[in-house]
């Protein structure tokens, strides 16, 4: 039979048991406190990440690595994620790769190793694609610059072609005018001028052969024969070129012998002055740039107007004494 321990012996066993269990309890409480603080630090870092404060989040993860080494692998992984995150303006793929590589090399048994290897693969692919895109973008910009340069060259060339076309057109017009003048000279000087008011046309004849035809502008009140001074009408009847003015206010002018006997008689019957100074002339000095467009309106005070170039030609072809017939 065993002997029952005394009360003093029981107290001794209880004391020894307490001495053995106490260190275990103290160690376990310390471990739980560190894990809790690390979790709180992770929550704080994660909140900073969610708020877009990536720099502060990285600082917090570095703090975790320094003070809670047991949680260092996760902190390294989170830092790698921040450096690869597209929304991070300071995104740095090289630093991200360094963090994931550190997990793979220094923590081969870590639960984050597999995910780190996957991130290494993905980031490497993204980096290669980024380089490819950057190279293609540079190529596109180069081609755009070349295209723009070629475009400017084409525009300059097109302008040069247009200028040459204008020059050719001008030369052709000059040749046609010269051919007409040669034809007129060969046929001899004009012996008659026919002015058709309604058609706004003046024709030079030599021995019943047409030398040349011109578009004309008349007086501002063109219908009917001229009756009096200042009525802005162009006469109707038969006259002659009796003198010319080479210092005219209208470039050059040939005077028509208006009024004739019939004009004077009509004016006398009306008790008015028949007027005078009816000329064939060019465009008013200083306005020669108007050119052939002057015929779009009847702008004279009764005279017959042509362009400056035309009145110079008429001056050469029409001697004094040439008959001028003006019909409605």
Coordinates of C-alpha atoms in Angstrom, one line a residue:
X1 CA 0.0 0.0 0.0
X2 CA 1.2 3.5 -0.9
X3 CA 1.7 6.0 1.8
X4 CA -0.7 9.1 1.5
X5 CA 1.4 12.4 1.1
X6 CA 1.2 14.8 3.9
X7 CA -0.4 18.4 3.5
X8 CA 3.1 20.0 3.5
X9 CA 4.1 17.8 0.6
X10 CA 1.1 18.8 -1.4
X11 CA 2.0 22.5 -1.1
X12 CA 5.5 21.7 -2.2
X13 CA 4.3 20.0 -5.5
X14 CA 1.9 22.9 -6.2
X15 CA 4.7 25.4 -5.9
X16 CA 7.0 23.5 -8.2
X17 CA 4.2 23.3 -10.8
X18 CA 3.6 27.0 -10.7
X19 CA 7.4 27.7 -11.1
X20 CA 7.4 25.5 -14.3
X21 CA 4.2 26.9 -15.9
X22 CA 4.8 30.6 -15.2
X23 CA 7.5 31.1 -17.9
X24 CA 5.3 29.5 -20.5
X25 CA 2.4 31.8 -19.7
X26 CA 4.6 34.9 -19.8
X27 CA 6.2 33.9 -23.1
X28 CA 2.8 33.2 -24.7
X29 CA 1.4 36.6 -23.6
X30 CA 4.4 38.4 -25.0
X31 CA 4.0 36.7 -28.4
X32 CA 0.3 37.5 -28.6
X33 CA 1.0 41.2 -27.8
X34 CA 3.6 41.4 -30.7
X35 CA 1.2 39.8 -33.1
X36 CA -1.5 42.2 -32.1
X37 CA 0.7 45.3 -32.6
X38 CA 1.9 44.0 -36.0
X39 CA -1.7 43.5 -37.1
X40 CA -2.5 47.1 -36.0
X41 CA 0.5 48.4 -37.9
X42 CA -0.6 46.5 -41.0
X43 CA -4.1 47.9 -40.7
X44 CA -2.6 51.4 -40.5
X45 CA -0.3 50.8 -43.5
X46 CA -3.2 49.3 -45.5
X47 CA -5.4 52.3 -44.8
X48 CA -2.6 54.7 -46.0
X49 CA -2.4 52.6 -49.2
X50 CA -6.1 52.8 -49.7
X51 CA -6.0 56.6 -49.2
X52 CA -3.3 56.9 -51.9
X53 CA -0.6 57.9 -49.5
X54 CA 1.9 55.4 -50.9
X55 CA 5.0 57.0 -49.4
X56 CA 3.6 56.9 -45.9
X57 CA 2.4 53.3 -46.4
X58 CA 5.9 52.3 -47.4
X59 CA 7.4 54.0 -44.3
X60 CA 4.9 52.1 -42.1
X61 CA 5.8 48.8 -43.8
X62 CA 9.5 49.5 -43.1
X63 CA 8.6 50.1 -39.5
X64 CA 6.9 46.7 -39.4
X65 CA 10.0 45.0 -40.9
X66 CA 12.2 46.6 -38.3
X67 CA 10.0 46.1 -35.2
X68 CA 8.1 42.9 -36.1
X69 CA 10.5 40.7 -38.1
X70 CA 8.1 37.8 -38.0
X71 CA 5.8 39.7 -40.2
X72 CA 8.6 40.9 -42.5
X73 CA 7.7 38.7 -45.4
X74 CA 4.2 40.1 -45.7
X75 CA 5.6 43.7 -45.4
X76 CA 8.1 43.0 -48.2
X77 CA 5.3 41.7 -50.3
X78 CA 3.1 44.7 -49.6
X79 CA 6.0 47.0 -50.5
X80 CA 6.5 45.2 -53.8
X81 CA 2.8 45.6 -54.6
X82 CA 3.0 49.4 -53.9
X83 CA 5.9 49.9 -56.2
X84 CA 4.1 48.0 -59.0
X85 CA 0.7 49.6 -58.3
X86 CA -0.6 51.5 -61.5
X87 CA -2.1 54.3 -59.4
X88 CA 1.2 55.1 -57.8
X89 CA 2.7 58.1 -59.6
X90 CA 6.1 57.0 -58.3
X91 CA 5.6 53.5 -59.6
X92 CA 9.0 51.8 -59.9
X93 CA 9.1 48.3 -61.4
X94 CA 12.8 47.8 -60.6
X95 CA 12.2 48.3 -56.9
X96 CA 9.1 46.2 -57.0
X97 CA 11.2 43.3 -58.5
X98 CA 13.8 43.7 -55.8
X99 CA 11.2 43.2 -53.0
X100 CA 9.7 40.1 -54.6
X101 CA 13.2 38.7 -55.4
X102 CA 14.2 39.2 -51.8
X103 CA 11.2 37.1 -50.6
X104 CA 12.1 34.3 -53.1
X105 CA 15.8 34.2 -52.1
X106 CA 15.8 35.0 -48.4
X107 CA 12.5 33.4 -47.5
X108 CA 12.1 30.2 -49.7
X109 CA 9.7 28.6 -47.2
X110 CA 7.5 31.7 -47.1
X111 CA 3.8 31.5 -47.9
X112 CA 4.4 34.6 -50.1
X113 CA 7.0 32.9 -52.3
X114 CA 4.6 31.6 -54.9
X115 CA 2.8 34.9 -55.2
X116 CA 6.1 36.7 -55.4
X117 CA 7.2 34.4 -58.2
X118 CA 4.0 35.2 -60.0
X119 CA 4.5 38.9 -59.5
X120 CA 8.1 38.6 -60.8
X121 CA 6.8 37.0 -64.0
X122 CA 4.0 39.5 -64.5
X123 CA 6.1 42.6 -63.8
X124 CA 8.9 41.3 -66.2
X125 CA 6.3 40.9 -68.9
X126 CA 4.8 44.4 -68.2
X127 CA 8.3 45.9 -68.3
X128 CA 9.0 44.3 -71.7
X129 CA 5.7 45.5 -73.1
X130 CA 6.3 49.0 -71.7
X131 CA 9.7 49.1 -73.5
X132 CA 8.1 47.8 -76.7
X133 CA 5.3 50.5 -76.5
X134 CA 7.9 53.2 -75.8
X135 CA 9.9 52.1 -78.8
X136 CA 6.8 52.1 -81.0
X137 CA 5.7 55.4 -79.7
X138 CA 9.1 56.9 -80.5
X139 CA 8.9 55.4 -84.0
X140 CA 5.4 56.9 -84.5
X141 CA 6.6 60.4 -83.4
X142 CA 9.6 60.1 -85.8
X143 CA 7.2 59.1 -88.6
X144 CA 4.9 62.0 -87.7
X145 CA 7.8 64.4 -87.8
X146 CA 8.9 63.1 -91.2
X147 CA 5.3 63.3 -92.4
X148 CA 5.0 66.9 -91.2
X149 CA 8.3 67.8 -92.9
X150 CA 7.2 66.1 -96.1
X151 CA 3.8 67.9 -95.8
X152 CA 5.5 71.3 -95.6
X153 CA 7.6 70.4 -98.6
X154 CA 4.5 69.3 -100.5
X155 CA 2.8 72.6 -99.6
X156 CA 5.8 74.7 -100.7
X157 CA 6.0 72.7 -103.9
X158 CA 2.2 73.1 -104.5
X159 CA 2.5 76.9 -104.1
X160 CA 5.4 76.9 -106.5
X161 CA 3.4 75.0 -109.0
X162 CA 0.4 77.4 -108.6
X163 CA 2.7 80.4 -109.1
X164 CA 4.2 78.8 -112.3
X165 CA 0.6 78.0 -113.5
X166 CA -0.3 81.7 -112.9
X167 CA 2.8 82.8 -114.8
X168 CA 2.0 80.5 -117.7
X169 CA -1.6 81.7 -117.8
X170 CA -0.4 85.3 -117.8
X171 CA 2.1 84.7 -120.5
X172 CA -0.6 82.9 -122.6
X173 CA -2.9 85.9 -122.2
X174 CA -0.1 88.2 -123.3
X175 CA 0.6 86.0 -126.3
X176 CA -3.1 86.1 -127.3
X177 CA -3.2 89.9 -126.9
X178 CA 0.0 90.2 -128.9
X179 CA -1.3 88.0 -131.6
X180 CA -4.5 90.1 -131.8
X181 CA -2.5 93.3 -132.0
X182 CA -0.2 91.8 -134.7
X183 CA -3.4 90.8 -136.6
X184 CA -4.8 94.3 -136.2
X185 CA -1.6 95.9 -137.3
X186 CA -1.3 93.6 -140.4
X187 CA -4.9 94.6 -141.3
X188 CA -4.1 98.2 -141.0
X189 CA -5.4 101.0 -138.8
X190 CA -9.1 101.1 -137.9
X191 CA -11.4 103.2 -140.1
X192 CA -14.5 102.7 -138.1
X193 CA -15.6 102.2 -134.5
X194 CA -19.0 100.7 -133.8
X195 CA -20.3 101.1 -130.3
X196 CA -23.4 99.0 -129.4
X197 CA -24.8 100.3 -126.1
X198 CA -27.2 97.6 -125.2
X199 CA -24.5 94.9 -125.8
X200 CA -21.9 97.0 -124.0
X201 CA -19.6 96.2 -126.9
X202 CA -17.2 98.3 -129.0
X203 CA -15.8 96.9 -132.3
X204 CA -12.9 98.3 -134.4
X205 CA -13.2 97.7 -138.2
X206 CA -10.7 98.1 -141.0
X207 CA -12.3 97.9 -144.5
X208 CA -15.3 96.2 -143.1
X209 CA -13.1 93.6 -141.4
X210 CA -13.3 93.2 -137.6
X211 CA -10.0 94.1 -136.0
X212 CA -10.9 93.7 -132.4
X213 CA -13.9 93.8 -130.0
X214 CA -13.9 95.2 -126.4
X215 CA -16.3 95.1 -123.5
X216 CA -17.2 98.6 -122.3
X217 CA -18.8 100.6 -119.5
X218 CA -21.2 103.5 -120.3
X219 CA -22.7 106.5 -118.6
X220 CA -24.7 105.9 -115.4
X221 CA -27.9 106.6 -117.3
X222 CA -27.3 104.6 -120.5
X223 CA -30.7 104.3 -122.1
X224 CA -31.5 106.8 -124.9
X225 CA -29.4 109.4 -126.6
X226 CA -27.6 112.1 -124.7
X227 CA -29.8 115.3 -124.6
X228 CA -28.2 117.7 -122.2
X229 CA -25.2 118.5 -120.0
X230 CA -25.0 116.3 -116.9
X231 CA -27.7 113.7 -117.9
X232 CA -25.0 110.9 -117.6
X233 CA -26.2 109.5 -121.0
X234 CA -23.9 108.2 -123.7
X235 CA -24.7 109.8 -127.1
X236 CA -26.2 107.9 -130.1
X237 CA -25.3 108.9 -133.6
X238 CA -22.3 109.2 -136.0
X239 CA -19.2 111.1 -135.0
X240 CA -15.4 111.0 -135.4
X241 CA -12.3 110.8 -133.3
X242 CA -11.1 114.5 -133.5
X243 CA -8.4 114.6 -130.9
X244 CA -6.8 112.7 -128.0
X245 CA -5.5 113.5 -124.5
X246 CA -2.4 111.6 -123.4
X247 CA -2.5 113.3 -120.0
X248 CA -6.0 112.3 -119.2
X249 CA -7.3 111.7 -115.6
X250 CA -8.4 108.3 -117.1
X251 CA -5.0 107.1 -118.3
X252 CA -5.5 108.1 -121.9
X253 CA -8.5 109.3 -123.9
X254 CA -9.8 109.7 -127.4
X255 CA -12.3 112.5 -128.0
X256 CA -15.6 111.9 -129.8
X257 CA -16.9 114.8 -131.8
X258 CA -20.1 115.1 -129.8
X259 CA -22.3 117.1 -130.2
X260 CA -23.1 116.8 -133.9
X261 CA -25.6 119.0 -135.7
X262 CA -28.6 116.8 -134.8
X263 CA -27.5 116.9 -131.1
X264 CA -27.3 120.6 -131.0
X265 CA -30.7 121.0 -132.7
X266 CA -32.3 118.7 -130.1
X267 CA -30.7 120.5 -127.2
X268 CA -31.8 123.9 -128.6
X269 CA -35.3 122.7 -128.9
X270 CA -35.2 121.6 -125.3
X271 CA -33.6 124.8 -124.3
X272 CA -30.6 123.1 -122.7
X273 CA -26.9 122.8 -123.2
X274 CA -26.0 119.5 -125.1
X275 CA -22.8 119.1 -123.0
X276 CA -19.6 117.6 -124.4
X277 CA -16.3 116.0 -123.5
X278 CA -17.4 112.6 -124.5
X279 CA -14.4 110.4 -124.7
X280 CA -13.3 106.8 -125.1
X281 CA -10.9 106.4 -122.1
X282 CA -9.3 104.0 -119.6
X283 CA -9.9 103.6 -115.9
X284 CA -9.5 106.6 -113.5
X285 CA -5.9 107.0 -112.5
X286 CA -4.9 105.1 -109.4
X287 CA -7.7 102.5 -110.0
X288 CA -6.2 100.5 -112.9
X289 CA -6.0 97.4 -110.6
X290 CA -9.8 97.1 -111.1
X291 CA -9.0 95.8 -114.6
X292 CA -11.9 94.2 -116.6
X293 CA -14.2 94.2 -113.6
X294 CA -14.9 97.9 -114.3
X295 CA -17.5 96.7 -116.9
X296 CA -19.7 95.2 -114.2
X297 CA -21.4 98.7 -113.8
X298 CA -21.9 101.8 -115.9
X299 CA -19.8 104.2 -114.0
X300 CA -18.9 107.1 -116.5
X301 CA -20.7 110.4 -117.0
X302 CA -21.5 109.5 -120.6
X303 CA -18.1 108.4 -121.9
X304 CA -17.1 104.9 -123.1
X305 CA -14.6 103.2 -120.8
X306 CA -12.2 100.3 -121.4
X307 CA -9.2 99.0 -119.5
X308 CA -5.9 100.9 -119.5
X309 CA -4.3 98.2 -121.6
X310 CA -7.1 98.3 -124.1
X311 CA -7.1 102.1 -124.5
X312 CA -3.4 102.0 -125.2
X313 CA -4.1 99.5 -127.9
X314 CA -7.0 101.5 -129.3
X315 CA -4.8 104.6 -129.3
X316 CA -2.3 102.7 -131.6
X317 CA -5.0 101.4 -133.9
X318 CA -7.4 104.4 -134.2
X319 CA -6.1 107.6 -135.9
X320 CA -7.8 110.9 -135.7
X321 CA -10.7 111.1 -138.2
X322 CA -11.9 107.6 -137.6
X323 CA -15.7 107.3 -137.8
X324 CA -17.5 106.5 -134.6
X325 CA -21.0 105.1 -134.8
X326 CA -22.9 104.7 -131.6
X327 CA -26.2 102.8 -131.7
X328 CA -28.6 101.9 -128.9

